[in-house]
Coordinates of C-alpha atoms and ligand atoms in Angstrom, one line a residue:
Chain A
M307 CA -18.8 -29.4 -22.6
S308 CA -15.6 -31.2 -23.0
V309 CA -12.2 -30.3 -24.6
L310 CA -13.1 -32.8 -27.1
D311 CA -16.1 -30.6 -28.1
M312 CA -14.0 -27.4 -28.8
I313 CA -11.2 -29.8 -30.6
G314 CA -13.4 -32.0 -32.3
P315 CA -15.8 -33.2 -33.1
V316 CA -14.6 -35.4 -36.1
M317 CA -17.1 -34.8 -39.3
I318 CA -17.2 -34.7 -42.6
G319 CA -17.3 -30.9 -44.2
P320 CA -18.2 -28.6 -44.6
S321 CA -20.3 -27.1 -42.1
S322 CA -21.2 -28.2 -38.3
S323 CA -24.5 -26.5 -38.7
H324 CA -25.7 -27.2 -42.3
T325 CA -23.8 -31.2 -42.5
A326 CA -23.2 -32.3 -39.0
G327 CA -26.3 -30.5 -37.5
A328 CA -28.4 -31.9 -40.5
C329 CA -27.0 -35.5 -40.2
R330 CA -27.9 -35.3 -36.7
I331 CA -31.8 -34.2 -37.0
G332 CA -31.9 -37.2 -39.7
L333 CA -30.5 -39.8 -36.8
L334 CA -33.4 -38.5 -34.6
A335 CA -36.0 -38.5 -36.9
R336 CA -35.2 -42.2 -37.8
A337 CA -34.8 -42.8 -34.0
I338 CA -38.0 -41.2 -33.2
L339 CA -39.9 -43.2 -36.2
D340 CA -38.2 -46.3 -34.4
A341 CA -38.1 -48.2 -38.2
T342 CA -35.9 -48.4 -41.0
P343 CA -37.6 -45.5 -43.1
E344 CA -38.9 -46.5 -46.4
K345 CA -40.5 -43.0 -47.7
A346 CA -39.2 -39.7 -46.6
A347 CA -40.7 -36.4 -47.5
I348 CA -38.1 -33.7 -46.9
T349 CA -39.1 -30.0 -46.8
L350 CA -36.5 -27.6 -46.7
H351 CA -36.8 -23.9 -44.4
G352 CA -34.9 -20.9 -44.7
S353 CA -31.3 -21.4 -45.0
F354 CA -31.5 -25.1 -45.5
A355 CA -33.5 -24.3 -48.6
K356 CA -31.5 -21.6 -49.8
T357 CA -27.5 -22.9 -49.4
G358 CA -28.5 -26.9 -48.4
R359 CA -27.4 -28.4 -51.7
G360 CA -23.8 -26.6 -51.6
H361 CA -23.1 -27.4 -48.1
G362 CA -24.4 -31.1 -48.7
T363 CA -27.4 -30.4 -46.4
D364 CA -29.3 -32.9 -48.4
R365 CA -26.9 -35.6 -48.2
A366 CA -26.2 -35.4 -44.7
L367 CA -30.3 -35.5 -43.9
V368 CA -30.6 -38.5 -45.5
A369 CA -27.3 -39.8 -44.3
G370 CA -28.8 -39.4 -40.8
L371 CA -31.8 -41.1 -42.2
L372 CA -29.8 -44.2 -43.1
G373 CA -28.5 -44.2 -39.5
M374 CA -25.0 -42.7 -40.5
K375 CA -23.3 -40.3 -38.0
P376 CA -21.8 -37.0 -38.7
D377 CA -18.4 -38.7 -39.4
D378 CA -19.4 -41.3 -41.6
G379 CA -17.2 -41.7 -44.9
R380 CA -20.4 -42.7 -46.6
L381 CA -22.0 -39.6 -45.9
P382 CA -21.0 -37.7 -49.2
D383 CA -22.7 -40.8 -51.2
A384 CA -25.8 -40.8 -48.9
L385 CA -28.4 -40.2 -52.0
A386 CA -27.1 -43.3 -53.7
E387 CA -26.7 -45.0 -50.7
A388 CA -30.7 -44.3 -50.0
E389 CA -31.4 -45.8 -53.3
R390 CA -29.6 -48.5 -53.0
A391 CA -31.4 -49.3 -49.2
G392 CA -34.8 -48.7 -51.3
L393 CA -35.3 -45.2 -49.5
A394 CA -37.7 -43.2 -51.6
L395 CA -37.1 -39.6 -51.3
S396 CA -39.1 -36.5 -52.4
W397 CA -37.8 -33.0 -51.6
S398 CA -39.4 -29.5 -51.5
E399 CA -38.6 -26.1 -50.2
G400 CA -41.2 -24.2 -47.9
N401 CA -42.1 -22.1 -45.6
L402 CA -42.4 -23.9 -41.8
G403 CA -43.0 -20.3 -40.0
N404 CA -41.5 -19.0 -37.3
L405 CA -38.4 -21.2 -37.0
H406 CA -34.5 -20.9 -37.0
P407 CA -33.3 -20.4 -40.3
N408 CA -31.6 -23.9 -40.4
S409 CA -34.8 -26.1 -40.2
V410 CA -36.2 -28.9 -41.8
R411 CA -39.7 -31.3 -42.0
L412 CA -38.9 -34.7 -42.2
A413 CA -42.2 -36.7 -43.0
L414 CA -41.4 -40.5 -42.4
D415 CA -42.8 -43.9 -43.5
G416 CA -41.5 -47.0 -42.4
E417 CA -42.6 -50.7 -41.4
G418 CA -46.1 -49.6 -41.1
R419 CA -45.3 -46.4 -39.1
H420 CA -45.7 -42.9 -40.0
T421 CA -44.2 -39.6 -38.2
T422 CA -43.3 -36.3 -38.9
V423 CA -40.5 -34.4 -37.1
V424 CA -39.4 -30.6 -37.1
G425 CA -35.7 -30.1 -36.2
S426 CA -33.3 -26.9 -36.5
S427 CA -29.5 -26.8 -36.6
I428 CA -29.1 -24.2 -34.3
G429 CA -25.2 -23.7 -34.6
G430 CA -22.3 -25.6 -33.9
G431 CA -23.6 -28.9 -34.7
V432 CA -26.0 -28.3 -32.1
V433 CA -29.6 -29.2 -33.1
E434 CA -33.2 -29.0 -31.4
I435 CA -36.1 -31.2 -32.6
V436 CA -39.1 -28.8 -32.2
E437 CA -41.9 -30.5 -33.2
I438 CA -43.5 -34.3 -33.7
D439 CA -46.6 -35.1 -35.5
G440 CA -47.7 -31.4 -34.9
V441 CA -47.0 -31.2 -31.3
G442 CA -44.2 -28.6 -29.7
V443 CA -41.3 -30.3 -28.1
R444 CA -37.9 -28.9 -27.5
F445 CA -34.4 -31.6 -27.3
G446 CA -31.3 -31.7 -28.7
G447 CA -30.1 -35.1 -28.3
A448 CA -27.1 -34.7 -26.1
R449 CA -28.1 -37.2 -23.8
H450 CA -30.5 -40.4 -23.7
T451 CA -34.0 -38.8 -24.3
L452 CA -37.4 -40.6 -23.1
L453 CA -40.1 -39.5 -25.4
V454 CA -43.6 -40.8 -24.4
G455 CA -46.7 -39.6 -26.3
H456 CA -50.1 -39.8 -24.3
E457 CA -53.4 -38.6 -23.7
D458 CA -53.4 -35.5 -21.8
F459 CA -54.6 -36.9 -18.6
Y460 CA -54.5 -36.2 -14.7
G461 CA -50.8 -37.2 -13.0
A462 CA -49.2 -38.4 -16.8
I463 CA -45.9 -37.0 -15.8
A464 CA -45.6 -38.0 -12.2
T465 CA -46.6 -41.8 -13.3
V466 CA -43.7 -41.5 -15.8
T467 CA -41.5 -40.0 -13.8
R468 CA -41.8 -42.9 -11.1
V469 CA -40.8 -45.6 -13.3
V470 CA -37.9 -43.7 -14.3
A471 CA -37.0 -43.2 -10.4
D472 CA -37.7 -47.0 -9.7
D473 CA -35.2 -47.5 -12.6
R474 CA -32.8 -45.8 -10.7
V475 CA -31.9 -42.9 -13.7
N476 CA -31.3 -39.4 -13.2
I477 CA -33.5 -36.8 -15.0
A478 CA -31.4 -33.9 -16.7
A479 CA -34.3 -32.1 -18.0
L480 CA -38.1 -32.6 -18.4
S481 CA -40.6 -30.9 -20.6
S482 CA -44.3 -31.5 -21.7
N483 CA -46.7 -30.3 -24.4
R484 CA -49.8 -30.9 -25.9
D485 CA -51.7 -29.6 -29.2
R486 CA -54.7 -29.1 -27.2
R487 CA -56.2 -29.7 -23.6
G488 CA -57.4 -33.0 -23.3
G489 CA -55.6 -33.9 -26.8
E490 CA -52.3 -35.7 -27.5
A491 CA -49.4 -34.7 -25.3
V492 CA -45.6 -35.5 -25.7
M493 CA -43.5 -35.8 -22.6
C494 CA -39.5 -35.3 -23.2
L495 CA -37.3 -36.5 -20.4
E496 CA -33.5 -36.0 -20.9
L497 CA -31.7 -38.9 -19.0
D498 CA -28.2 -39.7 -17.5
A499 CA -28.5 -43.2 -18.9
R500 CA -30.7 -45.2 -21.1
L501 CA -33.8 -46.5 -19.6
S502 CA -34.0 -50.4 -19.3
G503 CA -36.2 -52.4 -21.1
E504 CA -37.9 -53.4 -18.6
A505 CA -39.0 -49.8 -17.5
L506 CA -39.6 -48.8 -20.8
A507 CA -42.3 -51.9 -21.3
W508 CA -43.8 -50.7 -18.3
I509 CA -44.4 -47.3 -19.1
A510 CA -45.9 -48.4 -22.9
R511 CA -48.3 -50.4 -20.5
I512 CA -49.4 -47.3 -18.7
H513 CA -53.0 -46.6 -19.7
G514 CA -53.2 -43.2 -22.1
M515 CA -49.9 -43.9 -23.4
N516 CA -49.9 -43.8 -26.8
W517 CA -46.1 -44.4 -27.5
V518 CA -42.6 -44.7 -26.1
R519 CA -39.3 -44.0 -27.8
M520 CA -35.7 -44.2 -26.3
L521 CA -33.6 -42.5 -28.4
P522 CA -29.5 -42.7 -27.9
P523 CA -27.4 -39.5 -28.0
V524 CA -26.1 -38.1 -30.8
M525 CA -23.8 -35.3 -30.2
D526 CA -20.9 -37.6 -29.3
E527 CA -19.6 -38.8 -32.9
G528 CA -18.0 -42.0 -33.2
Chain B
M205 CA -21.3 -21.3 -13.9
A206 CA -19.3 -24.4 -15.1
G207 CA -16.1 -23.8 -16.9
F208 CA -13.1 -21.4 -15.9
T209 CA -12.2 -17.7 -16.7
L210 CA -8.9 -16.8 -18.5
R211 CA -8.1 -14.8 -15.5
E212 CA -7.9 -18.1 -13.4
L213 CA -6.1 -19.8 -16.5
E214 CA -3.4 -17.2 -16.6
A215 CA -2.5 -17.8 -13.2
V216 CA -1.6 -21.3 -13.1
P217 CA 1.7 -21.4 -12.0
G218 CA 2.5 -25.0 -14.0
R219 CA 1.5 -26.1 -17.8
A220 CA -1.5 -24.2 -18.5
S221 CA -2.8 -27.5 -20.6
E222 CA -2.5 -29.6 -17.8
W223 CA -4.5 -27.5 -15.5
V224 CA -7.3 -27.3 -18.5
L225 CA -7.2 -31.2 -18.9
E226 CA -7.3 -31.4 -15.0
H227 CA -10.3 -29.2 -14.8
D228 CA -12.1 -31.0 -17.6
C229 CA -11.7 -34.5 -16.1
A230 CA -12.8 -32.9 -12.7
E231 CA -16.1 -31.8 -14.3
T232 CA -16.9 -34.2 -16.6
G233 CA -15.5 -37.1 -15.1
A234 CA -13.5 -38.4 -18.0
D235 CA -10.0 -39.9 -17.6
P236 CA -7.3 -38.0 -18.6
E237 CA -5.8 -40.5 -20.1
A238 CA -8.7 -41.2 -22.4
I239 CA -8.8 -37.6 -23.4
R240 CA -5.0 -37.5 -24.2
R241 CA -5.6 -40.6 -26.5
T242 CA -8.5 -39.3 -28.4
M243 CA -6.9 -35.5 -28.7
R244 CA -3.6 -38.1 -30.1
E245 CA -6.3 -39.5 -32.7
R246 CA -7.5 -36.0 -33.8
L247 CA -3.8 -34.6 -34.1
G248 CA -3.2 -37.8 -36.8
L249 CA -6.6 -36.7 -38.2
M250 CA -5.4 -33.2 -38.8
R251 CA -2.1 -34.6 -40.2
A252 CA -3.7 -36.4 -42.4
S253 CA -6.1 -33.6 -43.6
V254 CA -2.9 -31.4 -44.2
T255 CA -1.4 -34.0 -46.1
A256 CA -4.4 -34.8 -48.5
G257 CA -5.1 -31.0 -48.9
L258 CA -1.5 -30.3 -50.1
A259 CA -1.7 -32.9 -52.4
S260 CA -5.1 -32.3 -53.9
T261 CA -6.3 -30.1 -56.8
E262 CA -9.7 -31.6 -56.8
K263 CA -12.7 -28.5 -56.4
S264 CA -15.2 -28.3 -53.6
L265 CA -19.0 -28.8 -53.9
T266 CA -19.8 -25.5 -55.6
G267 CA -16.2 -24.8 -57.5
M268 CA -15.1 -22.1 -55.5
V269 CA -12.3 -23.5 -53.9
G270 CA -9.9 -26.6 -54.2
W271 CA -6.8 -25.7 -55.6
N272 CA -5.4 -23.0 -53.3
A273 CA -3.0 -25.2 -50.6
H274 CA -1.7 -26.9 -53.5
G275 CA -1.0 -23.9 -55.1
L276 CA 0.8 -22.1 -52.7
W277 CA 2.6 -25.4 -51.6
S278 CA 4.0 -25.8 -55.0
A279 CA 4.5 -22.4 -55.9
A280 CA 8.4 -21.0 -55.2
D281 CA 9.1 -19.3 -52.2
V282 CA 9.7 -16.0 -53.2
L283 CA 9.7 -14.0 -49.8
N284 CA 12.1 -16.5 -48.6
A285 CA 9.6 -17.1 -45.7
P286 CA 9.3 -20.9 -45.4
L287 CA 7.3 -20.8 -41.9
L288 CA 4.8 -18.2 -43.3
R289 CA 4.3 -20.1 -46.6
R290 CA 4.1 -23.6 -44.5
V291 CA 1.3 -22.2 -41.8
Q292 CA -0.9 -20.7 -44.6
A293 CA -0.5 -23.8 -46.7
Y294 CA -1.5 -26.2 -44.0
A295 CA -4.4 -24.0 -43.1
M296 CA -5.8 -24.0 -46.6
A297 CA -5.2 -27.8 -47.0
V298 CA -7.7 -28.6 -44.3
N299 CA -10.4 -26.2 -45.2
E300 CA -10.2 -27.5 -48.7
E301 CA -10.6 -30.8 -47.5
N302 CA -13.4 -29.7 -45.5
A303 CA -14.8 -28.2 -48.2
R304 CA -14.9 -31.1 -50.4
M305 CA -16.9 -33.0 -47.8
R306 CA -13.8 -35.0 -46.2
R307 CA -13.6 -36.1 -42.9
I308 CA -11.9 -33.0 -40.6
V309 CA -11.5 -32.3 -37.1
A310 CA -13.7 -29.1 -36.0
A311 CA -11.5 -26.8 -34.4
P312 CA -13.9 -25.0 -32.9
T313 CA -16.0 -25.5 -35.8
A314 CA -15.8 -26.7 -39.4
G315 CA -14.9 -23.4 -41.2
S316 CA -12.3 -22.8 -38.9
A317 CA -10.9 -26.0 -38.9
G318 CA -7.6 -24.9 -40.6
T319 CA -6.3 -22.2 -38.2
V320 CA -5.2 -24.6 -35.4
P321 CA -3.3 -27.4 -37.7
G322 CA -2.1 -24.7 -39.7
A323 CA -0.4 -22.5 -37.1
L324 CA 0.4 -25.6 -34.5
L325 CA 1.6 -28.2 -37.0
G326 CA 3.1 -25.4 -39.6
V327 CA 5.4 -24.1 -36.6
A328 CA 6.2 -28.0 -35.4
D329 CA 7.3 -29.1 -38.8
H330 CA 9.2 -25.6 -39.4
L331 CA 10.9 -26.5 -36.1
G332 CA 11.4 -30.2 -36.5
I333 CA 9.0 -31.1 -33.4
G334 CA 7.4 -34.2 -33.4
D335 CA 3.9 -34.3 -33.1
E336 CA 4.1 -36.2 -29.6
A337 CA 4.9 -32.9 -28.3
L338 CA 1.6 -31.2 -29.7
V339 CA -1.1 -33.5 -27.8
M340 CA -1.0 -31.2 -24.9
P341 CA -1.0 -27.9 -26.6
L342 CA -3.9 -29.3 -28.3
V343 CA -5.6 -29.5 -25.0
L344 CA -5.0 -25.7 -24.3
A345 CA -6.4 -24.8 -27.6
A346 CA -9.7 -26.3 -26.7
G347 CA -9.4 -24.9 -23.1
I348 CA -9.2 -21.4 -24.5
G349 CA -12.2 -22.1 -26.4
Q350 CA -13.6 -23.4 -23.3
A351 CA -13.0 -19.8 -21.9
I352 CA -14.5 -17.7 -24.8
S353 CA -17.7 -20.0 -25.4
R354 CA -18.3 -18.7 -21.4
Q355 CA -19.1 -15.3 -22.9
M356 CA -20.2 -15.8 -26.8
H357 CA -21.5 -19.1 -28.6
I358 CA -18.7 -20.1 -30.9
S359 CA -20.5 -19.6 -34.5
G360 CA -20.5 -17.3 -37.1
S361 CA -24.2 -16.9 -37.1
A362 CA -24.1 -15.8 -33.5
G363 CA -21.5 -13.6 -33.3
G364 CA -19.5 -13.2 -36.9
C365 CA -16.3 -14.3 -38.0
Q366 CA -14.3 -13.1 -35.2
A367 CA -16.6 -15.6 -32.8
E368 CA -15.5 -18.3 -35.2
I369 CA -12.4 -17.7 -36.9
G370 CA -11.1 -15.5 -34.1
S371 CA -11.5 -17.8 -31.6
S372 CA -9.7 -20.3 -33.7
A373 CA -7.0 -18.0 -33.6
A374 CA -6.7 -17.0 -30.1
M375 CA -6.9 -21.2 -29.6
A376 CA -4.0 -21.9 -31.9
A377 CA -2.2 -18.7 -30.7
A378 CA -1.9 -20.2 -27.3
A379 CA -1.1 -23.8 -28.6
V380 CA 2.0 -22.3 -30.4
T381 CA 3.0 -20.3 -27.1
E382 CA 2.8 -23.7 -25.2
L383 CA 4.8 -25.2 -27.4
L384 CA 7.6 -23.3 -27.6
G385 CA 7.7 -23.4 -23.7
G386 CA 5.5 -20.1 -22.7
S387 CA 4.3 -20.1 -19.3
A388 CA 0.4 -20.0 -18.8
R389 CA 0.4 -16.0 -18.5
A390 CA 1.9 -16.2 -21.8
C391 CA -0.6 -18.5 -23.5
V392 CA -3.5 -16.4 -22.2
H393 CA -1.8 -13.6 -23.5
A394 CA -1.0 -14.8 -27.0
A395 CA -4.6 -15.9 -27.0
T396 CA -6.0 -12.3 -26.1
L397 CA -3.8 -10.5 -28.6
A398 CA -5.0 -12.9 -31.3
L399 CA -8.4 -12.2 -30.5
A400 CA -8.5 -8.6 -29.6
N401 CA -6.7 -8.4 -33.1
S402 CA -9.6 -10.1 -34.9
I403 CA -12.5 -8.0 -33.3
G404 CA -14.9 -6.8 -35.8
L405 CA -14.2 -9.5 -38.3
V406 CA -17.4 -10.3 -40.0
C407 CA -19.2 -13.4 -41.4
D408 CA -20.0 -13.2 -44.9
P409 CA -19.2 -16.2 -47.0
V410 CA -20.4 -16.1 -50.8
G411 CA -23.5 -17.9 -51.0
G412 CA -23.1 -19.0 -47.5
F413 CA -20.9 -21.7 -48.1
V414 CA -17.9 -22.0 -46.3
E415 CA -15.6 -21.6 -49.0
V416 CA -14.9 -17.9 -50.0
P417 CA -13.5 -16.2 -48.1
C418 CA -13.4 -19.0 -45.5
V419 CA -10.7 -20.8 -47.2
S420 CA -8.1 -17.8 -47.5
R421 CA -9.4 -16.5 -44.2
N422 CA -8.1 -19.8 -42.2
A423 CA -4.5 -18.9 -44.1
F424 CA -4.6 -15.4 -42.8
F425 CA -5.7 -16.2 -39.1
S426 CA -3.3 -19.0 -38.8
V427 CA -0.3 -16.7 -39.5
H428 CA -2.2 -14.2 -37.2
A429 CA -1.9 -16.6 -34.4
V430 CA 1.6 -17.2 -35.0
C431 CA 2.3 -13.3 -34.5
A432 CA 0.4 -13.5 -31.2
A433 CA 2.4 -16.6 -30.0
Q434 CA 5.8 -14.2 -31.1
L435 CA 4.7 -11.2 -29.2
A436 CA 3.8 -13.4 -26.3
L437 CA 6.8 -15.3 -26.3
A438 CA 8.8 -12.0 -26.2
R439 CA 6.6 -11.4 -22.7
L440 CA 4.3 -8.5 -24.7
E441 CA 0.7 -8.6 -22.9
S442 CA -2.6 -7.4 -24.1
F443 CA -3.0 -4.2 -22.2
I444 CA -6.9 -4.5 -22.2
P445 CA -7.3 -7.9 -19.5
P446 CA -8.2 -11.3 -21.1
D447 CA -11.7 -11.9 -20.1
E448 CA -12.6 -8.1 -21.1
V449 CA -11.4 -8.6 -24.6
V450 CA -13.5 -11.7 -24.5
G451 CA -16.5 -9.3 -23.2
A452 CA -15.5 -6.5 -26.3
M453 CA -15.7 -9.5 -28.8
A454 CA -18.7 -11.0 -27.5
S455 CA -20.7 -7.1 -27.3
V456 CA -19.4 -6.5 -30.9
G457 CA -21.0 -10.0 -32.1
R458 CA -24.2 -8.7 -30.7
M459 CA -24.1 -5.6 -32.3
L460 CA -23.3 -7.3 -35.7
P461 CA -26.4 -7.1 -38.0
P462 CA -27.5 -10.3 -39.2
E463 CA -26.6 -10.0 -42.8
L464 CA -23.2 -10.0 -41.6
R465 CA -23.6 -13.4 -39.7
E466 CA -23.4 -16.4 -41.9
T467 CA -26.5 -15.6 -43.9
G468 CA -24.7 -14.8 -46.5
E469 CA -26.5 -11.4 -47.3
G470 CA -23.7 -8.9 -46.7
G471 CA -20.0 -8.0 -47.3
L472 CA -18.3 -10.2 -49.6
A473 CA -21.3 -12.2 -50.4
T474 CA -23.5 -9.5 -51.8
T475 CA -20.4 -8.4 -54.1
P476 CA -22.0 -8.5 -57.8
T477 CA -19.7 -11.7 -58.3
G478 CA -20.5 -13.2 -55.3
L479 CA -24.4 -12.9 -56.0
A480 CA -23.5 -14.2 -59.6
V481 CA -21.8 -17.0 -58.3
T482 CA -24.5 -17.6 -55.8
A483 CA -27.2 -17.7 -58.7
R484 CA -25.2 -19.9 -60.6
V485 CA -24.6 -22.4 -57.6
R486 CA -27.9 -22.4 -56.5
G487 CA -29.5 -23.0 -59.8
D488 CA -27.8 -25.6 -61.2
G489 CA -28.6 -29.6 -60.9
S490 CA -31.5 -30.2 -58.9
Ligands
SF4_162 S1 -16.9 -16.1 -42.8 FE1 -18.1 -17.2 -41.6 S2 -18.6 -19.2 -42.6 FE2 -16.3 -18.5 -43.2 S3 -15.1 -19.0 -41.7 FE3 -15.8 -17.2 -41.1 S4 -17.2 -17.8 -39.9 FE4 -17.1 -19.3 -40.6

């Protein structure tokens, strides 16, 4: 943690958890979709549902979906920006289960892709993505994050980490989860640097890998 | 564990802020000049928030705040206490900008963003000290926050307002102390005194919004920080050692029920007026 995390970050108010954190969840969800979202069905949970509007949580989430960072001066006008950008929004409130009170589910469609992401803003602007397309995950977007959706097969993790090692990138944290044995699994590697495009293409070509995403860090504001 | 304790910081022979900066750069690999440059930019943004906030009477998102900083700043100084008035007005100016969804510098959080600039810029302007002298005290303020966060996550939801505004007051107290020539030991004790006298402060924002009591609380605790600096500069010290005080704050934070940790389900938030306003804010519009 740097001194710049304590006097900082620079952000649009009013709340690190309800505004800046919400924006980061939106940014990560957009990166997971890996496309310009055209439709977003947003379900607010807990305190996001109860106090979200007075905190600008709705605008912050949408700002993130539009690719804005938490310090972007256009954040307060994100709902109007969404209309201009052709992003159709639908809102609901719901109980997403035993999650942090500041949580949201974003079901996104864009450029023929679809993904559903659940994220929580766990305090001070720090966020956690906890579910992607029904599979439990856990990462905060503080580092470069490599996500790989794959069939649950023998040696999947070893295969991917070998490519990462060959690309000379350090792995800071690694986790993996699956919806059931032999089903769909998501592996999540937090890295010290971006993987090269070549390495990403390699991973995508490995048999049994369904999708690969390289997410940028979202904790450092502009 | 990474980072440093307040005990280490108080033993530093030279300027506490220089030590914090060296330590930070050694740990993160950052360039000290780049950190100083970013800090200077953030100081400029704090300055802009103060100026905009003092001038504005625009209401916040919920309409509960927006006129306080301007109101105090344009009122007569009946106490003949210009420092007091300035510090309070600056602090509220920043927090009202925050509540209007303007760009602010979290210090360390958005809800407590007014305390550090209120105290530091308020004292500097009162004494006619230029902004360049405030850059390193801001680094020290951040260092105090880092040392506190070793024991308690700095947020109202983790430890109540004592963890959030209490920490910001401790950070501000150390910054003001260094600005006025205090030793590392004096800076750490200023921070400690500020924190020790914030213990127990609950987080009870009306409706869960960062407005009431948050805006006035920044005003009060920026003054609190200046008081702590005044004691420490006169060589008064905390009887309980600094890291133990942080530990005490953290333990009280863990004892606080969830109702008093940013949920808006206790304290001022559940007064009849608090509840009525909450129902109105949540009910209109969407
Ligand atoms: S009452 Fe809660 S929300 Fe308000 S400033 Fe204190 S910690 Fe932040």
